[in-house]
């Protein structure tokens, strides 16, 4: 049985490559990692939907949490970016309060979301104006200049949300929060940085691209290029079974020794780079291109591929690096090598756990 209450904050990520769970606690000196646990899927299992077997998934969550000694009545999880509609809309200041705001959001949502609104759970949030400075103060007279307000609109299918609620109930948790992966990425990888940043999450089956401005996910896209593509490429070029190719991909030292590595990576990464460039062009068109993209943060299980960040830096002429979701946490020094080796896979789980801290 799980405890009714806990001071720890729990995040559980149902990713295509496996389930990751993390428990954090706030202390006087900062946020401490309490414990973590995860399971990995085989190459053949990566395309399976966790929600297709609710009982089996719930049992696996419970098993991971029991082994990791994660106890508590509440947990947060995330909806995949590909399953959620998200957009920033502009509304007149005059309708930015109360029932007028709700009506205006509903009207815009009908035009943007390709589902009947009665089948969707809507959420929205008024964003601070660009004139709000990093120090949290607003420029003098800025409020009078603002004729429009930006509203972050998010919509998720009710049927999908209900399945997540059911999974976690069967696993022994109350679902404390269900949000998009974008916000979890921002907490664990961006923090209080208000510059324009691109997060590229290279997952097992898909890659997510999130443009974050002032700590807000202004544009999110999911594309069908992921770690499985790298695995298939390795298997094809080196004439080996995909299971062995997956082992090679995860063994950084073995992978780095391959003479064909540059061509292997380039063959898969070029379509991804072009998709990111297209996404950035879309973002600039929507937002006037007034703020420059300052850096690219890589995350996800395949973001540790050798020389990957160099490919991004060369293509975009921008600083690119692998994000470290453990950087804002305290943990025993002896755990550092292990955490660094699995770190990029935990960006969502840790970001979720940070939500209530």
CSV table of C-alpha atoms in Angstrom, one decimal, residues 194-344:
chain,number,residue,atom,x,y,z
A,194,UNK,CA,14.2,33.9,-20.2
A,195,UNK,CA,16.1,33.9,-23.5
A,196,UNK,CA,14.8,32.1,-26.7
A,197,UNK,CA,15.9,28.5,-26.5
A,198,UNK,CA,15.2,25.4,-28.6
A,199,UNK,CA,14.9,22.1,-26.8
A,200,UNK,CA,15.3,19.0,-29.0
A,201,UNK,CA,14.3,15.8,-27.4
A,202,UNK,CA,15.5,12.8,-29.4
A,203,UNK,CA,13.3,10.0,-28.0
A,204,UNK,CA,13.1,6.3,-28.8
A,205,UNK,CA,10.5,6.7,-31.7
A,206,UNK,CA,10.0,10.5,-32.1
A,207,UNK,CA,11.8,13.7,-31.6
A,208,UNK,CA,10.2,16.7,-30.0
A,209,UNK,CA,11.1,20.3,-30.8
A,210,UNK,CA,10.1,23.0,-28.3
A,211,UNK,CA,10.8,26.7,-28.8
A,212,UNK,CA,10.9,28.3,-25.3
A,213,UNK,CA,10.7,32.0,-25.0
A,214,UNK,CA,10.5,33.7,-21.5
A,215,UNK,CA,10.0,30.3,-20.0
A,216,UNK,CA,7.0,29.5,-22.2
A,217,UNK,CA,6.7,26.8,-24.8
A,218,UNK,CA,5.6,29.0,-27.8
A,219,UNK,CA,5.9,26.3,-30.4
A,220,UNK,CA,6.0,22.5,-30.0
A,221,UNK,CA,6.3,19.9,-32.7
A,222,UNK,CA,6.7,16.1,-32.8
A,223,UNK,CA,8.3,14.4,-35.8
A,224,UNK,CA,8.8,10.7,-36.7
A,225,UNK,CA,12.6,10.6,-36.3
A,226,UNK,CA,14.1,9.1,-33.2
A,227,UNK,CA,16.6,6.8,-31.7
A,228,UNK,CA,15.1,3.8,-33.5
A,229,UNK,CA,16.2,5.4,-36.8
A,230,UNK,CA,19.8,5.5,-35.5
A,231,UNK,CA,19.5,1.9,-34.5
A,232,UNK,CA,18.1,0.8,-37.9
A,233,UNK,CA,20.8,2.8,-39.7
A,234,UNK,CA,23.6,1.1,-37.6
A,235,UNK,CA,22.0,-2.4,-38.2
A,236,UNK,CA,21.8,-1.7,-42.0
A,237,UNK,CA,25.3,-0.3,-42.5
A,238,UNK,CA,27.1,-2.8,-40.2
A,239,UNK,CA,24.9,-5.8,-41.2
A,240,UNK,CA,23.9,-6.8,-37.7
A,241,UNK,CA,20.6,-7.6,-35.9
A,242,UNK,CA,18.8,-4.6,-34.6
A,243,UNK,CA,19.1,-5.9,-31.0
A,244,UNK,CA,22.9,-5.8,-31.4
A,245,UNK,CA,22.8,-2.4,-33.1
A,246,UNK,CA,20.9,-1.0,-30.1
A,247,UNK,CA,23.6,-2.3,-27.8
A,248,UNK,CA,26.2,-0.6,-30.0
A,249,UNK,CA,24.3,2.6,-30.0
A,250,UNK,CA,24.1,2.7,-26.2
A,251,UNK,CA,27.7,1.8,-25.7
A,252,UNK,CA,29.3,5.2,-26.3
A,253,UNK,CA,32.9,4.0,-26.3
A,254,UNK,CA,32.1,1.2,-28.8
A,255,UNK,CA,30.1,3.6,-31.0
A,256,UNK,CA,32.8,6.2,-31.0
A,257,UNK,CA,35.3,3.7,-32.3
A,258,UNK,CA,33.3,3.1,-35.5
A,259,UNK,CA,35.0,4.6,-38.6
A,260,UNK,CA,31.6,4.9,-40.2
A,261,UNK,CA,30.1,6.9,-37.3
A,262,UNK,CA,30.1,10.4,-39.1
A,263,UNK,CA,28.2,8.9,-42.0
A,264,UNK,CA,25.9,7.0,-39.7
A,265,UNK,CA,24.9,10.0,-37.8
A,266,UNK,CA,24.7,12.3,-40.8
A,267,UNK,CA,22.3,10.0,-42.6
A,268,UNK,CA,19.8,10.2,-39.8
A,269,UNK,CA,20.4,13.7,-38.4
A,270,UNK,CA,20.1,15.6,-41.7
A,271,UNK,CA,16.3,15.2,-42.0
A,272,UNK,CA,16.0,16.1,-38.3
A,273,UNK,CA,18.1,19.3,-38.7
A,274,UNK,CA,15.9,20.3,-41.7
A,275,UNK,CA,12.7,19.8,-39.7
A,276,UNK,CA,14.1,21.9,-36.9
A,277,UNK,CA,15.1,24.7,-39.3
A,278,UNK,CA,11.5,24.6,-40.8
A,279,UNK,CA,10.1,24.8,-37.3
A,280,UNK,CA,12.2,27.8,-36.5
A,281,UNK,CA,11.1,29.5,-39.7
A,282,UNK,CA,7.5,28.9,-38.7
A,283,UNK,CA,8.2,30.3,-35.2
A,284,UNK,CA,9.8,33.4,-36.6
A,285,UNK,CA,6.9,34.0,-39.0
A,286,UNK,CA,4.4,33.7,-36.2
A,287,UNK,CA,6.3,35.9,-33.8
A,288,UNK,CA,7.9,38.5,-36.1
A,289,UNK,CA,11.4,37.3,-35.7
A,290,UNK,CA,12.2,40.0,-33.1
A,291,UNK,CA,14.2,37.8,-30.7
A,292,UNK,CA,17.2,35.7,-31.8
A,293,UNK,CA,17.5,32.0,-31.0
A,294,UNK,CA,20.4,31.8,-28.5
A,295,UNK,CA,21.0,28.1,-28.0
A,296,UNK,CA,19.9,24.6,-28.6
A,297,UNK,CA,19.5,22.1,-25.7
A,298,UNK,CA,19.6,18.4,-26.6
A,299,UNK,CA,17.9,15.8,-24.5
A,300,UNK,CA,16.4,12.3,-24.8
A,301,UNK,CA,18.1,8.9,-24.8
A,302,UNK,CA,19.8,9.4,-28.2
A,303,UNK,CA,21.1,12.9,-27.5
A,304,UNK,CA,24.3,11.3,-26.1
A,305,UNK,CA,25.5,10.1,-29.5
A,306,UNK,CA,29.1,11.2,-30.1
A,307,UNK,CA,29.6,14.5,-32.0
A,308,UNK,CA,25.8,15.1,-32.2
A,309,UNK,CA,26.0,18.5,-30.7
A,310,UNK,CA,28.8,19.4,-33.1
A,311,UNK,CA,26.5,18.6,-36.1
A,312,UNK,CA,23.9,21.0,-34.6
A,313,UNK,CA,26.4,23.7,-33.9
A,314,UNK,CA,27.8,23.5,-37.4
A,315,UNK,CA,24.3,23.5,-39.1
A,316,UNK,CA,22.7,26.3,-37.1
A,317,UNK,CA,25.9,28.2,-36.1
A,318,UNK,CA,24.5,28.2,-32.6
A,319,UNK,CA,25.7,26.9,-29.3
A,320,UNK,CA,24.4,23.4,-28.8
A,321,UNK,CA,24.9,21.1,-25.8
A,322,UNK,CA,23.3,18.1,-24.1
A,323,UNK,CA,21.1,19.3,-21.2
A,324,UNK,CA,21.7,18.1,-17.7
A,325,UNK,CA,18.4,17.6,-15.8
A,326,UNK,CA,20.3,16.7,-12.6
A,327,UNK,CA,22.2,20.1,-12.5
A,328,UNK,CA,19.6,21.8,-10.3
A,329,UNK,CA,19.5,18.9,-7.8
A,330,UNK,CA,21.5,17.7,-4.8
A,331,UNK,CA,22.6,14.1,-4.7
A,332,UNK,CA,25.5,11.9,-3.4
A,333,UNK,CA,28.7,12.5,-5.3
A,334,UNK,CA,29.2,8.8,-5.8
A,335,UNK,CA,26.0,8.6,-7.9
A,336,UNK,CA,27.2,11.2,-10.4
A,337,UNK,CA,28.7,8.7,-13.0
A,338,UNK,CA,25.5,6.7,-13.0
A,339,UNK,CA,23.2,9.7,-13.2
A,340,UNK,CA,25.2,11.3,-15.9
A,341,UNK,CA,25.0,8.1,-18.0
A,342,UNK,CA,21.1,8.0,-17.8
A,343,UNK,CA,20.5,11.7,-17.3
A,344,UNK,CA,19.1,12.7,-20.7
